[in-house]
Short mmCIF file of C-alpha atoms in Angstrom, two decimals:
data_model
loop_
_atom_site.label_atom_id
_atom_site.label_comp_id
_atom_site.label_asym_id
_atom_site.label_seq_id
_atom_site.Cartn_x
_atom_site.Cartn_y
_atom_site.Cartn_z
CA UNK A 271 -70.16 47.20 -100.39
CA UNK A 272 -67.97 46.89 -97.31
CA UNK A 273 -65.89 44.08 -96.58
CA UNK A 274 -68.15 43.36 -93.50
CA UNK A 275 -70.93 42.62 -95.66
CA UNK A 276 -68.93 40.17 -97.89
CA UNK A 277 -67.57 37.53 -95.62
CA UNK A 278 -65.68 35.70 -98.51
CA UNK A 279 -63.08 38.49 -98.30
CA UNK A 280 -62.51 37.83 -94.56
CA UNK A 281 -59.52 36.19 -93.10
CA UNK A 282 -58.74 36.13 -89.51
CA UNK A 283 -55.43 35.58 -87.38
CA UNK A 284 -54.50 31.96 -87.09
CA UNK A 285 -52.16 29.59 -85.19
CA UNK A 286 -50.13 28.03 -87.91
CA UNK A 287 -47.71 30.67 -89.00
CA UNK A 288 -48.92 31.16 -92.63
CA UNK A 289 -50.99 34.15 -93.40
CA UNK A 290 -54.69 33.07 -93.91
CA UNK A 291 -54.90 34.58 -97.50
CA UNK A 292 -51.79 32.59 -98.55
CA UNK A 293 -53.17 29.30 -96.92
CA UNK A 294 -56.38 29.97 -98.85
CA UNK A 295 -54.56 30.30 -102.22
CA UNK A 296 -54.14 28.02 -105.09
CA UNK A 297 -50.46 28.89 -104.91
CA UNK A 298 -50.14 27.45 -101.44
CA UNK A 299 -51.87 24.16 -102.50
CA UNK A 300 -49.31 23.91 -105.45
CA UNK A 301 -46.34 24.53 -103.18
CA UNK A 302 -47.28 23.64 -99.66
CA UNK A 303 -45.17 24.05 -96.68
CA UNK A 304 -45.44 22.18 -93.28
CA UNK A 305 -48.25 23.42 -90.92
CA UNK A 306 -48.16 23.06 -87.15
CA UNK A 307 -50.75 24.53 -84.63
CA UNK A 308 -48.39 26.50 -82.26
CA UNK A 309 -47.84 24.98 -79.09
CA UNK A 310 -49.63 21.70 -79.42
CA UNK A 311 -46.71 19.32 -79.87
CA UNK A 312 -44.87 21.04 -77.14
CA UNK A 313 -47.81 20.87 -74.68
CA UNK A 314 -48.25 17.28 -75.20
CA UNK A 315 -44.66 16.05 -75.76
CA UNK A 316 -45.13 13.00 -73.92
CA UNK A 317 -47.75 11.80 -76.51
CA UNK A 318 -45.47 12.20 -79.40
CA UNK A 319 -42.47 10.61 -77.66
CA UNK A 320 -44.74 7.69 -77.07
CA UNK A 321 -46.04 7.59 -80.73
CA UNK A 322 -42.47 7.47 -81.82
CA UNK A 323 -42.20 3.99 -80.25
CA UNK A 324 -45.09 2.64 -82.22
CA UNK A 325 -44.45 0.03 -84.75
CA UNK A 326 -47.59 0.39 -87.15
CA UNK A 327 -50.51 2.80 -87.88
CA UNK A 328 -52.91 0.73 -85.55
CA UNK A 329 -50.65 0.76 -82.60
CA UNK A 330 -50.01 4.47 -82.93
CA UNK A 331 -53.86 5.04 -83.30
CA UNK A 332 -54.58 2.89 -80.05
CA UNK A 333 -51.79 5.03 -78.34
CA UNK A 334 -53.51 8.23 -79.48
CA UNK A 335 -57.00 7.28 -78.57
CA UNK A 336 -55.91 5.99 -75.10
CA UNK A 337 -54.10 9.31 -74.32
CA UNK A 338 -57.01 11.52 -75.42
CA UNK A 339 -59.22 9.35 -73.29
CA UNK A 340 -57.34 10.12 -70.46
CA UNK A 341 -56.28 13.56 -71.03
CA UNK A 342 -59.94 14.78 -71.76
CA UNK A 343 -62.05 12.21 -69.67
CA UNK A 344 -63.62 10.82 -72.59
CA UNK A 345 -64.62 7.52 -71.04
CA UNK A 346 -67.59 7.42 -68.72
CA UNK A 347 -66.80 7.33 -65.05
CA UNK A 348 -67.06 3.82 -63.66
CA UNK A 349 -68.50 5.08 -60.46
CA UNK A 350 -69.99 8.64 -61.06
CA UNK A 351 -70.12 10.89 -58.09
CA UNK A 352 -73.71 11.98 -58.80
CA UNK A 353 -76.57 11.38 -61.34
CA UNK A 354 -75.68 14.70 -62.95
CA UNK A 355 -72.02 13.35 -63.47
CA UNK A 356 -73.43 10.18 -65.05
CA UNK A 357 -75.54 12.29 -67.53
CA UNK A 358 -72.79 14.71 -68.31
CA UNK A 359 -71.98 15.06 -71.97
CA UNK A 360 -68.39 15.35 -72.59
CA UNK A 361 -67.75 16.38 -76.22
CA UNK A 362 -65.10 14.40 -78.02
CA UNK A 363 -63.27 14.50 -81.32
CA UNK A 364 -64.76 11.13 -82.19
CA UNK A 365 -68.41 12.12 -81.68
CA UNK A 366 -67.65 15.16 -83.62
CA UNK A 367 -66.28 13.24 -86.62
CA UNK A 368 -69.22 10.69 -86.39
CA UNK A 369 -71.65 13.43 -86.59
CA UNK A 370 -69.86 15.25 -89.29
CA UNK A 371 -70.34 12.04 -91.13
CA UNK A 372 -74.01 11.99 -90.74
CA UNK A 373 -74.59 15.92 -91.30
CA UNK A 374 -71.88 18.13 -92.10
CA UNK A 375 -74.19 21.05 -91.64
CA UNK A 376 -75.18 20.29 -88.16
CA UNK A 377 -74.01 21.55 -84.84
CA UNK A 378 -70.88 19.27 -84.89
CA UNK A 379 -70.16 20.54 -88.38
CA UNK A 380 -70.34 24.07 -87.22
CA UNK A 381 -67.97 23.55 -84.38
CA UNK A 382 -65.49 21.89 -86.71
CA UNK A 383 -65.76 24.79 -89.07
CA UNK A 384 -65.30 27.26 -86.18
CA UNK A 385 -62.08 25.25 -85.29
CA UNK A 386 -60.86 25.82 -88.74
CA UNK A 387 -61.48 29.53 -88.37
CA UNK A 388 -59.69 29.68 -85.11
CA UNK A 389 -56.72 27.70 -86.07
CA UNK A 390 -56.27 28.40 -89.77
CA UNK A 391 -57.96 31.82 -90.16
CA UNK A 392 -60.37 30.43 -92.97
CA UNK A 393 -63.99 31.68 -92.78
CA UNK A 394 -66.55 28.93 -93.87
CA UNK A 395 -68.63 29.84 -96.90
CA UNK A 396 -71.58 27.45 -96.34
CA UNK A 397 -73.28 26.18 -93.29
CA UNK A 398 -76.92 24.93 -94.17
CA UNK A 399 -77.02 28.03 -96.54
CA UNK A 400 -74.51 30.04 -98.43
CA UNK A 401 -72.81 32.32 -95.89
CA UNK A 402 -72.81 35.49 -98.02
CA UNK A 403 -73.88 38.91 -96.86
CA UNK A 404 -73.22 39.71 -93.22
CA UNK A 405 -75.15 39.98 -91.01
CA UNK A 406 -78.08 37.34 -92.22
CA UNK A 407 -80.08 34.60 -90.71
CA UNK A 408 -77.72 32.03 -92.13
CA UNK A 409 -74.67 33.69 -90.40
CA UNK A 410 -76.73 34.14 -87.17
CA UNK A 411 -77.60 30.39 -87.09
CA UNK A 412 -73.82 29.28 -87.99
CA UNK A 413 -72.47 31.49 -85.04
CA UNK A 414 -74.98 30.23 -82.55
CA UNK A 415 -74.29 26.58 -83.41
CA UNK A 416 -70.60 26.76 -83.44
CA UNK A 417 -70.73 28.07 -79.83
CA UNK A 418 -73.39 25.49 -78.82
CA UNK A 419 -72.50 23.59 -75.56
CA UNK A 420 -73.75 20.50 -77.17
CA UNK A 421 -70.43 19.89 -78.88
CA UNK A 422 -68.46 22.99 -77.87
CA UNK A 423 -67.16 21.78 -74.39
CA UNK A 424 -64.44 19.75 -72.86
CA UNK A 425 -61.80 21.61 -74.66
CA UNK A 426 -62.90 20.51 -77.89
CA UNK A 427 -60.45 22.73 -79.95
CA UNK A 428 -57.35 21.46 -78.04
CA UNK A 429 -58.67 17.70 -78.99
CA UNK A 430 -59.06 18.76 -82.62
CA UNK A 431 -55.59 20.41 -82.56
CA UNK A 432 -54.15 17.03 -81.41
CA UNK A 433 -56.02 15.13 -84.06
CA UNK A 434 -54.59 17.32 -86.81
CA UNK A 435 -51.17 17.17 -85.45
CA UNK A 436 -51.40 13.33 -85.10
CA UNK A 437 -52.64 13.10 -88.62
CA UNK A 438 -49.52 15.19 -89.77
CA UNK A 439 -47.28 12.98 -87.67
CA UNK A 440 -48.62 9.79 -89.13
CA UNK A 441 -48.36 11.10 -92.78
CA UNK A 442 -44.82 11.63 -92.15
CA UNK A 443 -44.12 8.55 -90.15
CA UNK A 444 -46.10 5.87 -92.03
CA UNK A 445 -46.32 7.64 -95.48
CA UNK A 446 -49.85 6.10 -96.49
CA UNK A 447 -49.64 8.04 -99.71
CA UNK A 448 -46.05 7.63 -100.49
CA UNK A 449 -43.37 10.58 -100.54
CA UNK A 450 -45.63 12.89 -102.57
CA UNK A 451 -46.76 16.14 -101.12
CA UNK A 452 -50.12 15.81 -102.64
CA UNK A 453 -53.01 13.11 -102.89
CA UNK A 454 -55.37 12.98 -105.65
CA UNK A 455 -59.09 13.30 -104.20
CA UNK A 456 -62.49 13.61 -105.64
CA UNK A 457 -65.57 15.54 -104.50
CA UNK A 458 -69.10 15.26 -105.92
CA UNK A 459 -71.33 18.31 -105.79
CA UNK A 460 -74.22 19.98 -107.23
CA UNK A 461 -74.60 23.54 -108.34
CA UNK A 462 -70.88 23.40 -109.37
CA UNK A 463 -71.30 26.95 -110.91
CA UNK A 464 -71.93 28.44 -107.67
CA UNK A 465 -68.50 27.72 -106.31
CA UNK A 466 -66.59 28.72 -109.60
CA UNK A 467 -64.07 31.45 -109.23
CA UNK A 468 -62.35 31.10 -112.61
CA UNK A 469 -63.25 29.09 -115.64
CA UNK A 470 -66.54 27.88 -117.28
CA UNK A 471 -68.41 24.66 -117.29
CA UNK A 472 -69.30 22.85 -120.55
CA UNK A 473 -69.08 19.53 -122.30
CA UNK A 474 -66.24 17.22 -121.25
CA UNK A 475 -63.46 17.97 -118.78
CA UNK A 476 -62.76 21.60 -117.53
CA UNK A 477 -60.04 23.00 -115.41
CA UNK A 478 -61.55 25.49 -112.97
CA UNK A 479 -60.60 27.48 -109.82
CA UNK A 480 -63.44 26.93 -107.06
CA UNK A 481 -64.17 28.15 -103.64
CA UNK A 482 -64.52 25.28 -101.24
CA UNK A 483 -65.77 25.59 -97.79
CA UNK A 484 -63.08 25.87 -94.99
CA UNK A 485 -63.36 22.36 -94.06
CA UNK A 486 -64.30 19.99 -96.82
CA UNK A 487 -65.07 16.17 -97.39
CA UNK A 488 -63.35 14.35 -100.25
CA UNK A 489 -63.41 10.68 -101.44
CA UNK A 490 -60.35 8.58 -102.14
CA UNK A 491 -62.05 7.40 -105.46
CA UNK A 492 -64.37 8.91 -108.13
CA UNK A 493 -66.69 6.03 -107.80
CA UNK A 494 -67.17 6.89 -104.11
CA UNK A 495 -67.58 10.63 -105.08
CA UNK A 496 -70.10 10.31 -107.76
CA UNK A 497 -72.82 9.31 -105.07
CA UNK A 498 -72.82 13.11 -103.77
CA UNK A 499 -73.61 15.13 -106.91
CA UNK A 500 -74.03 15.84 -110.58
CA UNK A 501 -70.44 16.96 -110.96
CA UNK A 502 -67.30 15.31 -110.10
CA UNK A 503 -64.18 17.50 -109.13
CA UNK A 504 -60.68 16.09 -108.88
CA UNK A 505 -58.15 17.91 -106.81
CA UNK A 506 -54.61 17.58 -105.97
CA UNK A 507 -54.82 18.16 -102.16
CA UNK A 508 -51.68 18.87 -100.16
CA UNK A 509 -50.90 16.48 -97.26
CA UNK A 510 -50.40 19.23 -94.86
CA UNK A 511 -54.21 20.08 -95.29
CA UNK A 512 -55.44 16.87 -94.16
CA UNK A 513 -57.14 16.57 -90.84
CA UNK A 514 -58.33 12.84 -91.31
CA UNK A 515 -57.92 10.06 -93.90
CA UNK A 516 -59.04 6.51 -93.92
CA UNK A 517 -57.10 4.20 -91.77
CA UNK A 518 -55.86 7.01 -89.40
CA UNK A 519 -58.22 5.85 -86.62
CA UNK A 520 -60.04 2.62 -86.65
CA UNK A 521 -62.47 3.83 -83.94
CA UNK A 522 -63.79 6.31 -86.43
CA UNK A 523 -66.38 4.92 -89.00
CA UNK A 524 -65.51 7.62 -91.65
CA UNK A 525 -62.40 5.58 -92.45
CA UNK A 526 -64.65 2.81 -93.67
CA UNK A 527 -66.31 5.08 -96.18
CA UNK A 528 -63.10 6.32 -97.92
CA UNK A 529 -63.71 9.82 -96.57
CA UNK A 530 -60.98 12.44 -96.13
CA UNK A 531 -61.40 15.82 -94.23
CA UNK A 532 -59.21 18.60 -95.57
CA UNK A 533 -58.82 22.21 -95.09
CA UNK A 534 -60.35 24.09 -97.78
CA UNK A 535 -60.03 27.49 -99.76
CA UNK A 536 -59.43 28.02 -103.38
CA UNK A 537 -58.54 24.91 -105.39
CA UNK A 538 -57.77 24.33 -108.80
CA UNK A 539 -59.76 21.22 -110.04
CA UNK A 540 -60.61 19.18 -112.94
CA UNK A 541 -64.51 18.94 -113.35
CA UNK A 542 -66.49 16.75 -115.31
CA UNK A 543 -70.30 15.87 -115.42
CA UNK A 544 -70.78 12.72 -113.45
#
């Protein structure tokens, strides 16, 4: 079989300066290095200069939300120039995250996974169905949805670039997880065996290598994760792979559910039956 038919072997170019196959590896997770989306902080130097004057996470979050609101026209016009302008859908990172929280396999989820492809070079392995042999109906649907104008407009990739860079800035500035390079996170899943790359399931705890999607939700506690599947995975996730964590932005309701969004790939996990 050719590599074209097996997307799990694909990697694309990226904008973070680390080869995608390295970024996806367990070795990178063990020994992470700082990641930056090329040109983002330079293009928005004024935002990061302003953020440096903030005194606490809430003030910084308010600055960030206000800046993106102005830069990308995220607030409805007070006096729209036409009925069409009043109805215009302006995609925003907040709407995208809210929709992910409702259904990570919807159109918003496809756009987010497409952003990870574009910026980090990691191809998704699941969207509504397993993305295996290419071409397939599952792949066609994913490709259509990630390009849908419902969410893929208004420079949405640039908005997400800024969200990632803001998250990394806040992790360094306010150190919500201390000085460690990793944070322990949990994920509840079903059909765990479908994601195993190395190791076997059995009674008790097991160390496994698993293939996670290119963007994945984790929980801050095992109790929260147990609601989402029969198997509970515990992973040491490098901070440089975080896109969103609770408390980063009060405007995003995900923060009230203890949900963390992280870049995926291969992870070494401890698995136990929930």
